[in-house]
Structure formats: C-alpha cells, structure tokens
Amino acid sequence: MAEPAKKVEEKKIIDEGLEMGTEKLTQDRIENVINRVLKGESGARLKAYVDTCIHCGLCSEACHYYLSQDNDPRWSPVGKVKQTLWEMIKKKGKVSPDFIKRAAEIASTECNLCKRCAMYCPFGIDIAYMMLVVRRINHLLGVTPLYIQDTAHSHAATFNQMWVKDDEWIDTLQWQEEEAQGEIPTLRIPLEKEGADIMYSVIGPEPKFQAQLIYQAAVIMDVAGVNWTMPATPGWDNSDMAMFTGDNEIMGRLKRAHFETAARLRVKKIVMGECGHAFRSVYDVGNRWLGWRMPPIPVVHAIEFYYNLLKEGRIKIAKKFEEAVTLNDPCNVSRGGGLHDKARYVVNAICESLVEMHPNREYNYCCCAGGGVINCGPPYKMKRVEGNRIKAEQLFAAKARGAKVLIAPCHNCHSGLEDINHHYGLGMEIKFIGDILYEAMEKPA
Amino acid sequence: MLSAENWDWETPEKLIAFADWNENFAWIEEPHVSCDGEKIAAIVNIAEGEFSVCINGETWENAFEKIWYPRFAPDGRLTALVSEMGEWTVAVDGIAWENKFGYVWNTLFSEDGNHIAVAVQQDMAYCMAVNDTPWQQSYSNMTNPLLSSDGKRTAATVQVEDFGEGDIQKFQEGVFTAALDGKPWNTKFVNVWKMAISPDGEKLAAEVRVSLYDYTIAVNGRPWDKTFGCVWEPIFHPKSGSVVAPVRTEGAWTLAEDGNLIWDRRFVQLWHQMYSPDGNKLAAIVASKFGKWTIAVDGKPWSVTFKDLITDAAFSPDGRRIAAVAKDDQKWKVVVDGAVWENTFDMAWKPVFSPDSKNVAAKVEKNGKYTIVVNDRLWGHECETIWDPIFNSEGDKVLLRSIEDGKYYRRVITVNDL
Amino acid sequence: MIHFKRLNDLLSRKYWAPVSAVKEHKGEAMNTLYNFVSGPLAWVAFIIFFVGCLYRLIRILVLVHKKEKYIYTYMSWKYSFRSILHWVIPFATVNWRKHPVLTIVTFAFHICLIITPIFLLSHIILWDESWSVSWWSLPDSLVQAMTLIVIGSCIFFLIRRLISPEVQYVTFASDYIILAIVAAPFVTGFMSYYQWFGYQVFTILHILSGEIMLIAIPFTRLSHMLFSPLTRAYMGSEFGGVRHARDW
Ligand code: HEM
Ligand code: HEM
Ligand code: SF4
Ligand code: SF4
C-alpha cells in the first residue's frame, strides 16, 4: 500500500489506559465485539457510508489535522477510516490487539468528530460517525485513553465531569451567590425554584475551576430580570464525555438526569453556558439515544440566550469592548446548531470591531480540542497542538488584520486555543462572550 | 400526614397578606405553603448575612447566617437547611437540630412527615442523618439518598474504597455499594444508582453496573443472574415484594421481574414503571416508537402518543385510571386514561386524583398566570402563584392555595362549582 | 420524421455492414458468440442491473427500517433537495470550488458517462430492433467526443490515483478495477467504431464490457449511483433541519 508522502518524526505516546486495556484483549473478544457492533448495533448508515465511499480523497482538505500535518494522508478523514473501520470490516473483526490500540489512538485523539469533512465529501459521508463507531468498539473492548475514561467514570459516579460531590456543587453556587452579592446586594442564584422559566446548566469544570463564570452568569440573569433557577441535585452538569468514549449507556443516563431535572423544576427552557460539546450532547446526540427526536425541553445555548437578551433590550450595553476581536465559531454550535449569525449579532453588540477569521461560520476549522480530544489529557497535548497549525495560521492572519482578542464561546475551544496561543506564540487574549458581556453591560450602580 | 379529614373544609376562604412582608425585609424568597394550606412561609433577608423564615407574617425567633431549601413536611412542620458559624444543620419550625455538620442537603420526608432525613457531609465524610441522628458509618462519598415511605429506613450509594485520581483500574474493579441505614452491602459494584426499599423495609434493590458494560439489579447486595445492556431504577411490588425494573436487551427496552422478562413488547424507551396501589396493574412511561411517547399498561401502549415528553404519571387510588402530564411542541397537556384534555397549557403539574378516583385536578400555567383545572375545566382565577390542588376525602371539595394580588388565599371550593 | 430517416440511414452505414458481415461470413463461433453476448447475456446484464439496483435500494431501506428507524424522522424533502441541488451543480459547493479541474472533469465524466450510451444511435438501433422503441439520438461526432471525454476522465482519475498522496493512500486494487470496468465500454466502443484491429472482436468485447459494467454498478462502489442521493439527502436533512447549517 502506498506510504505517506512525508514521514514525520513521531514520539511514541504511552497511554496507560490504552496499554492496560490492550493487555487484556484476546482474539476472540476482539472479533466478538467488532462483529457485535458492526452487525448488531450499527445498520444501514454505516453500510451505506462504507459502500458509497469512492475513495476519492475529497474530504482530506476539510480536516485541520491533515492540513496541519503537511497533507499527510494518514490524517485525512478517509485515511482514518482506512486505518480503522475498513480493516476491521475486511478482516471480519480478526484484527490484533495492537491494531485495536492504534485504532483507539486514531479515533480518540486524531479526530475531533467535528464533522467538517461531512461538508466536504460529495456524498455527505459522516466520518465523525464512523470514528464514533470505532470508539464504541474500543469502549466495549476496554481500550480508551486514560484521562477521558477517568472522566467517564466521574460522570458515571457523580453525574458530572469533575468528581464534584453533591454538596460541593451547592456550596459553590452559594459561595458565588455571596460573592456576587458583593456587587449586587440583592442578587440571588435561586436554587430548586420550581416553575422558573429557565434552568441554567453548566459543565463540571465551571464549579471546579471557573466559578467566576457562574458569578458572571448570575449577574447577567439578575440584571436582565430573568426568572431562573439552578438545580441542587445531580443533573446540573450538561457535559458528556461518555458520549465521546462510546459509552452510550452512560451518556443516556446523564442526559436523562439532565432533562428530568429540568422537567422536575418545571422550567420552559434549559439555558446552558458557553460550551459546545455539551450542547451537542443535549441537543443532538444524547436525546436521541433516549428516544427523543429533539430535546424534550428546549435547550438554548448561551449565544442564543445573549442574543435574545440583547435583541429584546433586556440587557443594555454601557460601553462596548474596545479592542478588535475575532470570533472562533465552535463546531458544535455553529456547524452543529447554526448559531454563527446570532454570535455575530452578539459580538457586534458588545464589541467595537469584529475582525473575521477565514474560514468562518460553519466552515471554521475545529479548535482540535473538541470531540473529547483535549480530555484525553496531557499525553496528547503536543499531538493536538501540532495537529492544528492551520488554526494558528488562521489566527495569525486575523491578527495581522488587527484582531487582538479571540472570542471562543466554548469551553473546549477556549482551552484548546489557549494551548495553540501559547505554543505558536500568537499573543492573543482569549475570552468567552460572557466575559465581555459582563464587562460591557449596564449594571445597577 | 396531617390527616386531610381534620383540615378545615368548611371556611370557603382565608386570606393572609404576603406581599407587604417585603417592607420589613431586604428581600423575601419564594413562598412555600403547608399541605393544609394554613401556613405560608418564605426565607427572608433581615440584614446582610442574616436570614430567617417568615411564616404567616411572623418571623422565626432564630436568625441564621444562611438558610435555604425551606420545605413543609407533610405533617405541617416547616424545615429548612440553616447555617451558623460555618456549620450546617436542619431547622424544624425554627429550632436547629443539635447535630451540626459541614454541610446538609436533600431533605427527605416520610409519608406522614414524622421522619426527616438529610444527606450530610462532615469533614469530607458522607452519611445520612434522620431526625437529628447521623448514621454510625460515614463514607468518602455518598449519592442517591433515599428515605423509605414509612421513614424507618434510609439508603444511599456509598463509596467504600478510596482510589486515586485517574485510577481507572480500581474504579472498574468496583468501589461502590449501597448502604441501608448506613450499613453497606458486602458486594462492590462499578456503579450503584437509584434504589428502592421494599414495603416491609427488609429489602433494598438498586440498579448496578457490574462491569463497564453489564448492568443489572442487585437486591440486598445480590445481583440478578442475568445482566443487561442497561437498566433503570427498580421498584418493589407493593404486596409480593418482587422487584421490577426496565432492562435493555438487543437495543430495546422492556420490563424484567427478578431478572426475567415479563413484557413481550419492546420499546425504544421505558421508564418510571409503577404498580397500581393494589399491585394488580403495572404501567410505565414508554416511547413506543422513536420520538413517540406514551404510557403502556401491562405491556400495551396507549394509542395516543406525544412528541416531546410524558411525565408525572400516577395511578388513581382504585388502580383503574392513570393520569399524566404530556408535552407536544411547546404545549403541555394532561392525559387521563389515554384521552387528552382539550385545554392545553404553558406548563402543567402532576395531576391529582380524588380519593374516590373520579375527579382529576392539576395545577397549570397559562400566559404567565397560574390556575387549577379539574376534569378539564379551568378555574376562573388567574393567580400569581398556585400550589397543587388537594381533594377532601369525599372527593367533592378541593383545597386551593394561591397568591393573587400579593395576598395568599386558602380556598375550599366544591368540585361542582368549578 | 428526421428520426426515422436517420435510423434508415444508419442501417446502410458502412460501419454497420461489417457487423452484419460478421454474422454472414465469419466463423460460426464468432457469430454464436455475438448472438450470445448481444442476446441472452444482454438480457441477463440488464436484469441483474435493474433487479440488483432495486435489491440494494430496498435492502438498505429495510435495514433502516429494522435498525435505524429514527433516520426517517429526520428526513426532509426540502433540505434533501437543497443539499442534492448544491452538489449536482458544478462549483456550487466550497469543495467543488477548491478543486476546479476535478470538478470540471467529474461533471463532464458523469454527464457523458450517462448520456452517451442512452442517446447513442447504435444503442437506439439495438433497442429498436428488439423492442421497437426508439428515441432521439446524438450526432456521432458528438458521441465520439463524449466518449473521448469519458476515456480522458478515466485517465485523469487514474493519474490522480497514482500521484495524489491522499487518493493513493486510500486506493486499493479494486479502485483500479472499478475504473477499468467503467473505462472499458467506452474504449472498446470507440475502437469498434473505428474498426481498429478487427471490429468484430471489439464489438463483442465492447458489449461484454458494457454488460460487466452494468452488472458491477449495484454490487461495487459504483453503487454510489444508488446510495449517493440517499446519503446526501440524509446529511442535507440533518444539516438543514437539526444543525441549521449549510452542508456544501
Ligand atoms: C448490453 C450492453 C451493450 C450493447 C449490446 C452495446 C452495443 C453497442 C454497439 C453495437 C455499438 C456500436 C459499436 C460499433 O460501432 O461498432 C456500441 C457502441 C458504443 N457503446 Fe455500447 N453497448 C452496450 C453497453 C454499453 C454501455 C453500458 C456503455 C457505456 C456506459 C456503452 C457505450 C458505448 C459507446 C461509448 C459506444 C461507441 C460510441 C462511438 O464512439 O460511436 N455501451 N455499443
Ligand atoms: C448519478 C449518480 C452519480 C453521482 C451523483 C456520482 C457522483 C460521483 C462523485 C461525487 C464522485 C467523486 C468525485 C470524483 O472522484 O470524480 C464520483 C466518482 C466516480 N464515479 Fe460517480 N456518480 C454517479 C454515477 C456514476 C456511475 C453510474 C458511474 C459508473 C458506472 C460512476 C463512476 C464513477 C467513477 C469511476 C468515479 C471516479 C472514481 C475515481 O476517482 O477513481 N458514477 N461519482
Ligand atoms: S477531525 Fe473533523 S474533519 Fe477531521 S476527520 Fe474528524 S470530523 Fe473529519
Ligand atoms: S470525500 Fe467522501 S467519498 Fe471521497 S474519500 Fe472522502 S468520504 Fe470517501
């Protein structure tokens, strides 16, 4: 078989989760699981994708990994399918433990499931879906990178991403309420308020590391006079790494808790913080596994929520953010939810000038952190950062046209871009929309 | 429970001012009312860092640094979670428990309200406390706290072994189990989730994960013989004590009793199974097709289906009828025995049957105002707040608790007047 | 009717005569072979093609019905056609614009590939002979040009496969075989037209290769003809109805 045009010097990454899992594999188990997934769990979609793909390579240039690795075909979307699923199908599941380990690396750390390639394949073949099928196989074989597996365990045990215990969650909200009362003495974070209009949900890292985001959200809610609540029970976390490890059962369990919490609180909508993958899990993926065609209680991403508040004049801008900003459209809310135009409305409403990066909107390159890749942890950090040189180039170009601040309305983008920023010496400041909105809005004196 | 028979079913209307409490406090929080409707209470902020609870216009004698989660017990006592000097406990009618903890949350009541339980954290060790008495054992984590309906037993998921961050091996070997009254099972599981306590209090059943991929139900620590692709929480038969839980096999859901499949039909989803009070009928919320939700009774789904949601299903006391809340697009509906009420709402709460099973009432919201519907007839008042309706034991009168124009009303009206 | 006149003309055309000559003068074997490939085998090929296509389509839909019923609930005519329309118009998608040469080639290829055999006079005559149906035909010179376009495109695809690393990387022997199967009827058809190296051989080869291609369509990756509208429609529906984003 043809070898890639250019050999890249590669350091072997050792991942305990993969090593441990691979050691326990037997030939029988591999064959069994692969066939169970290919024949039992998947169906027409996978078959049509495999049979239809004409091996034309037209999806290659969609992928930031491919572009960043000097067009090395091993990183092309279809190249990843070739190295994983095609081989499993061809060999009817008779592949080696090492093959499984490599497949796990490819599917979990070399694809962000961003679906950009689905817009480039003339047939609309969904490579991200196929990579998820590989991850599902890996999950059932127990071969998943350590860090993200640990996160999935946290989800299973605590229903949140960060091992936050039931009391720590409530305690954090009360602490942030107190902090914010320093600014607005009557501000409340109403817990368990049945019949509120909105349940605000966040991802695990917010109470754990970024409690100020909850503070900001509370101020925005308070100033806008929103009738809102936050749950004091598990179900508050909208994130979902189980969705990305192929552990669909845990994914479903988490989403059920989330929606049932909202239903119990009798809210009309769930408003969620600036997170992309969580949006995908509640809006598109988790609900389906449970049998809901669309979320049973509408899910409103922060971008859309801010848009509504600004449009309805419930929040007024005191002073626009002065430095020129550029906006990174997160795959999961832009290509996954069509919120790019609303994001621009919001950014233009709160900032003096927006410098577009190119490509943008649903065509934007993935940040390379999404799809659970950043959650695979430090072992893969360099792979991830080097796998997105193209993003650095895209940002340098925006910077050359004046952009100083990079807005990333997604937690994954945020962290991923921070690493890129640092590694490539971009020197941009990265902010959430909420950070700027909080600064720019009119607040009671 | 304050026996409804002893309540005042004669006085047509009682009124308690509510909005003007505002004048005495920096702010008042969401009001709560007692079952019998005689009391309305809310947390009030007296001064910075000083909170109390105001009931019917009178403030608790004690003030606290922080108060949250005010809830009336079914017997009419008012509980709240209170903090003083950085310690938390439960206050009942203004009197704090003697035991103080690092944190308390998730107040639970027995059916009669005599027993009050909370989840407790003290020095990063977790347990439950019932009526001011904590469990003897505590654990490095505890979730899913549960109090039996008679209030005699408590249960929760507990973590019985410590493991380091990222120790996925240890986790997969199983570090969780369930504890009944604080005493853990001796089997460990990868996960233990929701539980049920048998009516006689002798058995505890829980949904467990025995490996990353195998789910089953464990009763008193013993898992069923069979494992499944997934399971949801179990319930006990009210009489026989057998355990029934939704299980997923070959990608579809059905019900299993003590490990054996009992419904022939398969569903896209199945949960919230429930027995009629006499235990003769078994019903569950199901998705009969993808995106089509309904209720199945003894395995047979209703013909009416809903796109978004069906929730809060309940059997009538005689076990012959079922009512539930459903949602289609942005409309909330009430369904009784497979028939949808004509009125639709912006929100609907759990329907309530009269004791004779003849009448159904529910709290609903329309255009930002709240009211009550009884048998699909709307009560003419548009209230700022309303609470669930309660029938008298004859089933001919309804107790309505509402706030209108800043005043709290306790009204008794006859069903026929509606 | 011009139509009719052209048919008559054709029957007396020089290149047609040798075919008849094959029947009359050449060895019995050749004759039988010709009769076989153009008769029963053609029947078989067309039946396999149509039945095969139907079978594949029905099977995939049954499979959806059995295991992924949810897919139906997301399908939308509007968004399906919005997506398909964008992709069947040259340069209407970002990726077509990114690959201008390939776009021109692939559109020219696919158009000629489908149009040529259908509106080829020699084919129409055969239809007319056995079924007495005939329709409008393309002038020979145009057909020749179109045949050359198909052949040229196949060469382009071949070269692309050989030199373009991202294509090469996902190329298997089967890809070359498929390409050959598609190119063969055009090459052989073209050769028999010019009667190079003994037309009779090529005519038989042509018919055979045409039949092979027809049979191959439902059972190889050439089935993209059947499935591509479905995969495209599904992605279009998901992007339009759920993701509210463009998929082109
Ligand atoms: C059952 C199968 C087929 C039969 C019986 C058949 C028969 C013929 C005949 C008799 C000719 C005239 C040859 C000559 O001039 O000597 C011809 C030409 C041709 N056929 Fe077919 N054919 C078949 C299938 C196909 C298919 C599937 C294709 C392409 C997709 C195709 C493409 C052509 C082309 C391109 C020419 C030559 C046109 C030219 O340059 O004048 N044929 N075919
Ligand atoms: C009518 C529906 C069809 C559609 C929408 C379609 C679409 C496409 C597309 C998008 C490509 C990929 C772009 C490229 O590499 O050129 C392609 C490639 C190709 N198609 Fe089709 N096609 C259709 C029918 C057919 C048929 C009927 C055949 C032959 C029997 C065919 C043979 C090929 C070949 C040989 C390639 C190139 C493969 C390569 O690069 O080696 N297509 N088609
Ligand atoms: S990272 Fe995105 S573009 Fe690349 S293969 Fe995965 S889904 Fe496709
Ligand atoms: S663009 Fe589509 S058909 Fe072409 S190789 Fe990629 S996935 Fe296959």
GROMACS .gro file of N, CA and C in nm, chain B residues 43-143:
model
  303
  488ILE      N    1  -3.822   3.232   5.308
  488ILE     CA    2  -3.698   3.280   5.366
  488ILE      C    3  -3.695   3.431   5.349
  489VAL      N    4  -3.652   3.500   5.453
  489VAL     CA    5  -3.643   3.646   5.443
  489VAL      C    6  -3.503   3.691   5.479
  490ASN      N    7  -3.459   3.793   5.413
  490ASN     CA    8  -3.329   3.850   5.446
  490ASN      C    9  -3.352   3.968   5.539
  491ILE      N   10  -3.293   3.955   5.658
  491ILE     CA   11  -3.315   4.059   5.758
  491ILE      C   12  -3.211   4.170   5.742
  492ALA      N   13  -3.088   4.129   5.733
  492ALA     CA   14  -2.980   4.224   5.710
  492ALA      C   15  -2.870   4.146   5.640
  493GLU      N   16  -2.762   4.214   5.607
  493GLU     CA   17  -2.656   4.142   5.536
  493GLU      C   18  -2.610   4.022   5.618
  494GLY      N   19  -2.613   3.903   5.557
  494GLY     CA   20  -2.568   3.783   5.626
  494GLY      C   21  -2.660   3.740   5.739
  495GLU      N   22  -2.782   3.787   5.739
  495GLU     CA   23  -2.875   3.746   5.844
  495GLU      C   24  -3.010   3.710   5.782
  496PHE      N   25  -3.045   3.580   5.798
  496PHE     CA   26  -3.167   3.532   5.737
  496PHE      C   27  -3.257   3.469   5.841
  497SER      N   28  -3.386   3.471   5.809
  497SER     CA   29  -3.480   3.398   5.892
  497SER      C   30  -3.592   3.346   5.802
  498VAL      N   31  -3.692   3.286   5.864
  498VAL     CA   32  -3.806   3.241   5.787
  498VAL      C   33  -3.929   3.308   5.843
  499CYS      N   34  -4.010   3.360   5.755
  499CYS     CA   35  -4.132   3.426   5.798
  499CYS      C   36  -4.249   3.335   5.767
  500ILE      N   37  -4.328   3.302   5.870
  500ILE     CA   38  -4.448   3.219   5.849
  500ILE      C   39  -4.569   3.301   5.887
  501ASN      N   40  -4.662   3.309   5.796
  501ASN     CA   41  -4.784   3.385   5.819
  501ASN      C   42  -4.753   3.521   5.882
  502GLY      N   43  -4.647   3.583   5.836
  502GLY     CA   44  -4.616   3.718   5.884
  502GLY      C   45  -4.529   3.721   6.008
  503GLU      N   46  -4.507   3.605   6.068
  503GLU     CA   47  -4.422   3.604   6.187
  503GLU      C   48  -4.289   3.537   6.159
  504THR      N   49  -4.187   3.603   6.206
  504THR     CA   50  -4.053   3.554   6.177
  504THR      C   51  -4.010   3.455   6.286
  505TRP      N   52  -3.933   3.351   6.243
  505TRP     CA   53  -3.874   3.259   6.341
  505TRP      C   54  -3.795   3.342   6.443
  506GLU      N   55  -3.790   3.289   6.563
  506GLU     CA   56  -3.714   3.361   6.663
  506GLU      C   57  -3.566   3.364   6.629
  507ASN      N   58  -3.519   3.251   6.575
  507ASN     CA   59  -3.378   3.243   6.543
  507ASN      C   60  -3.349   3.297   6.404
  508ALA      N   61  -3.240   3.368   6.397
  508ALA     CA   62  -3.193   3.407   6.264
  508ALA      C   63  -3.068   3.324   6.234
  509PHE      N   64  -3.037   3.307   6.107
  509PHE     CA   65  -2.921   3.227   6.068
  509PHE      C   66  -2.838   3.303   5.966
  510GLU      N   67  -2.712   3.260   5.954
  510GLU     CA   68  -2.627   3.329   5.856
  510GLU      C   69  -2.673   3.300   5.714
  511LYS      N   70  -2.729   3.180   5.701
  511LYS     CA   71  -2.774   3.142   5.569
  511LYS      C   72  -2.884   3.040   5.586
  512ILE      N   73  -2.984   3.049   5.500
  512ILE     CA   74  -3.092   2.950   5.503
  512ILE      C   75  -3.127   2.914   5.359
  513TRP      N   76  -3.151   2.788   5.334
  513TRP     CA   77  -3.205   2.752   5.202
  513TRP      C   78  -3.289   2.628   5.214
  514TYR      N   79  -3.354   2.598   5.105
  514TYR     CA   80  -3.438   2.479   5.093
  514TYR      C   81  -3.545   2.471   5.201
  515PRO      N   82  -3.628   2.573   5.216
  515PRO     CA   83  -3.740   2.563   5.309
  515PRO      C   84  -3.844   2.467   5.251
  516ARG      N   85  -3.886   2.370   5.328
  516ARG     CA   86  -3.988   2.276   5.279
  516ARG      C   87  -4.079   2.238   5.395
  517PHE      N   88  -4.208   2.239   5.370
  517PHE     CA   89  -4.302   2.193   5.471
  517PHE      C   90  -4.303   2.041   5.471
  518ALA      N   91  -4.292   1.980   5.589
  518ALA     CA   92  -4.310   1.836   5.599
  518ALA      C   93  -4.459   1.808   5.583
  519PRO      N   94  -4.495   1.687   5.542
  519PRO     CA   95  -4.637   1.656   5.523
  519PRO      C   96  -4.719   1.678   5.651
  520ASP      N   97  -4.654   1.677   5.767
  520ASP     CA   98  -4.730   1.698   5.890
  520ASP      C   99  -4.742   1.846   5.926
  521GLY      N  100  -4.694   1.932   5.839
  521GLY     CA  101  -4.715   2.075   5.860
  521GLY      C  102  -4.597   2.145   5.928
  522ARG      N  103  -4.496   2.069   5.970
  522ARG     CA  104  -4.379   2.135   6.027
  522ARG      C  105  -4.298   2.197   5.913
  523LEU      N  106  -4.236   2.308   5.942
  523LEU     CA  107  -4.156   2.372   5.839
  523LEU      C  108  -4.007   2.345   5.866
  524THR      N  109  -3.941   2.287   5.765
  524THR     CA  110  -3.798   2.261   5.779
  524THR      C  111  -3.721   2.353   5.688
  525ALA      N  112  -3.597   2.376   5.723
  525ALA     CA  113  -3.509   2.450   5.632
  525ALA      C  114  -3.366   2.409   5.665
  526LEU      N  115  -3.278   2.429   5.570
  526LEU     CA  116  -3.137   2.398   5.593
  526LEU      C  117  -3.069   2.529   5.633
  527VAL      N  118  -3.006   2.528   5.749
  527VAL     CA  119  -2.957   2.654   5.804
  527VAL      C  120  -2.810   2.646   5.838
  528SER      N  121  -2.746   2.761   5.837
  528SER     CA  122  -2.603   2.764   5.866
  528SER      C  123  -2.572   2.871   5.969
  529GLU      N  124  -2.484   2.831   6.059
  529GLU     CA  125  -2.437   2.924   6.162
  529GLU      C  126  -2.291   2.894   6.187
  530MET      N  127  -2.212   2.994   6.198
  530MET     CA  128  -2.069   2.978   6.223
  530MET      C  129  -2.007   2.877   6.128
  531GLY      N  130  -2.049   2.881   6.005
  531GLY     CA  131  -1.989   2.792   5.907
  531GLY      C  132  -2.035   2.648   5.917
  532GLU      N  133  -2.126   2.616   6.007
  532GLU     CA  134  -2.177   2.480   6.017
  532GLU      C  135  -2.322   2.476   5.973
  533TRP      N  136  -2.361   2.361   5.920
  533TRP     CA  137  -2.496   2.348   5.866
  533TRP      C  138  -2.576   2.245   5.943
  534THR      N  139  -2.705   2.268   5.949
  534THR     CA  140  -2.793   2.164   6.003
  534THR      C  141  -2.935   2.189   5.955
  535VAL      N  142  -3.028   2.109   6.008
  535VAL     CA  143  -3.169   2.124   5.972
  535VAL      C  144  -3.238   2.200   6.084
  536ALA      N  145  -3.320   2.296   6.048
  536ALA     CA  146  -3.402   2.363   6.149
  536ALA      C  147  -3.546   2.322   6.124
  537VAL      N  148  -3.614   2.280   6.230
  537VAL     CA  149  -3.754   2.241   6.219
  537VAL      C  150  -3.835   2.341   6.300
  538ASP      N  151  -3.925   2.408   6.234
  538ASP     CA  152  -4.001   2.516   6.296
  538ASP      C  153  -3.910   2.612   6.373
  539GLY      N  154  -3.797   2.640   6.313
  539GLY     CA  155  -3.709   2.742   6.370
  539GLY      C  156  -3.607   2.688   6.468
  540ILE      N  157  -3.621   2.563   6.509
  540ILE     CA  158  -3.527   2.507   6.606
  540ILE      C  159  -3.426   2.420   6.532
  541ALA      N  160  -3.299   2.455   6.546
  541ALA     CA  161  -3.196   2.379   6.476
  541ALA      C  162  -3.172   2.246   6.546
  542TRP      N  163  -3.142   2.142   6.464
  542TRP     CA  164  -3.100   2.015   6.523
  542TRP      C  165  -2.976   2.039   6.609
  543GLU      N  166  -2.959   1.947   6.703
  543GLU     CA  167  -2.841   1.962   6.787
  543GLU      C  168  -2.713   1.930   6.712
  544ASN      N  169  -2.720   1.829   6.629
  544ASN     CA  170  -2.602   1.795   6.550
  544ASN      C  171  -2.578   1.899   6.443
  545LYS      N  172  -2.453   1.940   6.433
  545LYS     CA  173  -2.418   2.034   6.326
  545LYS      C  174  -2.318   1.964   6.235
  546PHE      N  175  -2.320   2.003   6.109
  546PHE     CA  176  -2.239   1.932   6.010
  546PHE      C  177  -2.164   2.029   5.920
  547GLY      N  178  -2.075   1.971   5.842
  547GLY     CA  179  -2.005   2.051   5.742
  547GLY      C  180  -2.104   2.100   5.636
  548TYR      N  181  -2.197   2.011   5.597
  548TYR     CA  182  -2.299   2.051   5.502
  548TYR      C  183  -2.417   1.955   5.511
  549VAL      N  184  -2.536   2.004   5.485
  549VAL     CA  185  -2.654   1.916   5.474
  549VAL      C  186  -2.733   1.956   5.351
  550TRP      N  187  -2.796   1.858   5.291
  550TRP     CA  188  -2.878   1.888   5.175
  550TRP      C  189  -2.976   1.774   5.150
  551ASN      N  190  -3.063   1.796   5.053
  551ASN     CA  191  -3.156   1.692   5.009
  551ASN      C  192  -3.250   1.645   5.121
  552THR      N  193  -3.328   1.735   5.176
  552THR     CA  194  -3.424   1.699   5.281
  552THR      C  195  -3.526   1.599   5.228
  553LEU      N  196  -3.550   1.493   5.305
  553LEU     CA  197  -3.648   1.392   5.267
  553LEU      C  198  -3.747   1.372   5.381
  554PHE      N  199  -3.872   1.346   5.345
  554PHE     CA  200  -3.975   1.324   5.446
  554PHE      C  201  -4.037   1.188   5.429
  555SER      N  202  -4.076   1.126   5.542
  555SER     CA  203  -4.160   1.007   5.531
  555SER      C  204  -4.299   1.054   5.492
  556GLU      N  205  -4.383   0.959   5.454
  556GLU     CA  206  -4.516   0.995   5.405
  556GLU      C  207  -4.595   1.073   5.510
  557ASP      N  208  -4.580   1.032   5.637
  557ASP     CA  209  -4.656   1.101   5.742
  557ASP      C  210  -4.584   1.225   5.794
  558GLY      N  211  -4.463   1.247   5.747
  558GLY     CA  212  -4.391   1.366   5.790
  558GLY      C  213  -4.322   1.351   5.924
  559ASN      N  214  -4.337   1.239   5.989
  559ASN     CA  215  -4.274   1.223   6.119
  559ASN      C  216  -4.122   1.211   6.112
  560HIS      N  217  -4.076   1.160   6.001
  560HIS     CA  218  -3.932   1.138   5.988
  560HIS      C  219  -3.873   1.234   5.886
  561ILE      N  220  -3.765   1.296   5.927
  561ILE     CA  221  -3.698   1.391   5.838
  561ILE      C  222  -3.554   1.345   5.821
  562ALA      N  223  -3.512   1.331   5.696
  562ALA     CA  224  -3.375   1.285   5.672
  562ALA      C  225  -3.304   1.383   5.581
  563VAL      N  226  -3.172   1.390   5.595
  563VAL     CA  227  -3.091   1.471   5.504
  563VAL      C  228  -2.962   1.398   5.472
  564ALA      N  229  -2.900   1.441   5.363
  564ALA     CA  230  -2.765   1.395   5.332
  564ALA      C  231  -2.669   1.487   5.407
  565VAL      N  232  -2.561   1.428   5.455
  565VAL     CA  233  -2.471   1.500   5.544
  565VAL      C  234  -2.326   1.486   5.500
  566GLN      N  235  -2.254   1.594   5.510
  566GLN     CA  236  -2.109   1.587   5.491
  566GLN      C  237  -2.043   1.646   5.614
  567GLN      N  238  -1.951   1.571   5.672
  567GLN     CA  239  -1.877   1.620   5.787
  567GLN      C  240  -1.731   1.583   5.768
  568ASP      N  241  -1.645   1.681   5.766
  568ASP     CA  242  -1.502   1.657   5.744
  568ASP      C  243  -1.477   1.570   5.622
  569MET      N  244  -1.545   1.601   5.515
  569MET     CA  245  -1.533   1.530   5.389
  569MET      C  246  -1.571   1.382   5.399
  570ALA      N  247  -1.646   1.348   5.501
  570ALA     CA  248  -1.703   1.213   5.509
  570ALA      C  249  -1.855   1.228   5.500
  571TYR      N  250  -1.917   1.130   5.434
  571TYR     CA  251  -2.057   1.146   5.399
  571TYR      C  252  -2.145   1.040   5.462
  572CYS      N  253  -2.265   1.080   5.502
  572CYS     CA  254  -2.364   0.984   5.551
  572CYS      C  255  -2.500   1.050   5.546
  573MET      N  256  -2.601   0.984   5.600
  573MET     CA  257  -2.732   1.045   5.611
  573MET      C  258  -2.762   1.068   5.759
  574ALA      N  259  -2.853   1.157   5.786
  574ALA     CA  260  -2.897   1.177   5.923
  574ALA      C  261  -3.049   1.178   5.922
  575VAL      N  262  -3.109   1.107   6.016
  575VAL     CA  263  -3.255   1.101   6.028
  575VAL      C  264  -3.294   1.153   6.165
  576ASN      N  265  -3.384   1.245   6.166
  576ASN     CA  266  -3.433   1.302   6.292
  576ASN      C  267  -3.318   1.338   6.385
  577ASP      N  268  -3.223   1.407   6.332
  577ASP     CA  269  -3.110   1.457   6.411
  577ASP      C  270  -3.009   1.348   6.451
  578THR      N  271  -3.022   1.228   6.395
  578THR     CA  272  -2.925   1.123   6.428
  578THR      C  273  -2.851   1.079   6.301
  579PRO      N  274  -2.721   1.105   6.295
  579PRO     CA  275  -2.647   1.061   6.176
  579PRO      C  276  -2.620   0.910   6.181
  580TRP      N  277  -2.598   0.853   6.063
  580TRP     CA  278  -2.555   0.712   6.054
  580TRP      C  279  -2.429   0.695   6.138
  581GLN      N  280  -2.406   0.570   6.179
  581GLN     CA  281  -2.282   0.546   6.252
  581GLN      C  282  -2.162   0.543   6.160
  582GLN      N  283  -2.182   0.493   6.037
  582GLN     CA  284  -2.071   0.489   5.943
  582GLN      C  285  -2.076   0.612   5.853
  583SER      N  286  -1.961   0.651   5.807
  583SER     CA  287  -1.963   0.753   5.703
  583SER      C  288  -1.864   0.711   5.594
  584TYR      N  289  -1.876   0.775   5.479
  584TYR     CA  290  -1.808   0.727   5.358
  584TYR      C  291  -1.741   0.842   5.285
  585SER      N  292  -1.647   0.804   5.199
  585SER     CA  293  -1.576   0.912   5.130
  585SER      C  294  -1.663   0.978   5.023
  586ASN      N  295  -1.771   0.911   4.983
  586ASN     CA  296  -1.872   0.982   4.903
  586ASN      C  297  -2.004   0.909   4.918
  587MET      N  298  -2.110   0.982   4.894
  587MET     CA  299  -2.243   0.922   4.905
  587MET      C  300  -2.335   0.995   4.807
  588THR      N  301  -2.414   0.917   4.736
  588THR     CA  302  -2.509   0.977   4.642
  588THR      C  303  -2.643   0.903   4.652
   0.00000   0.00000   0.00000
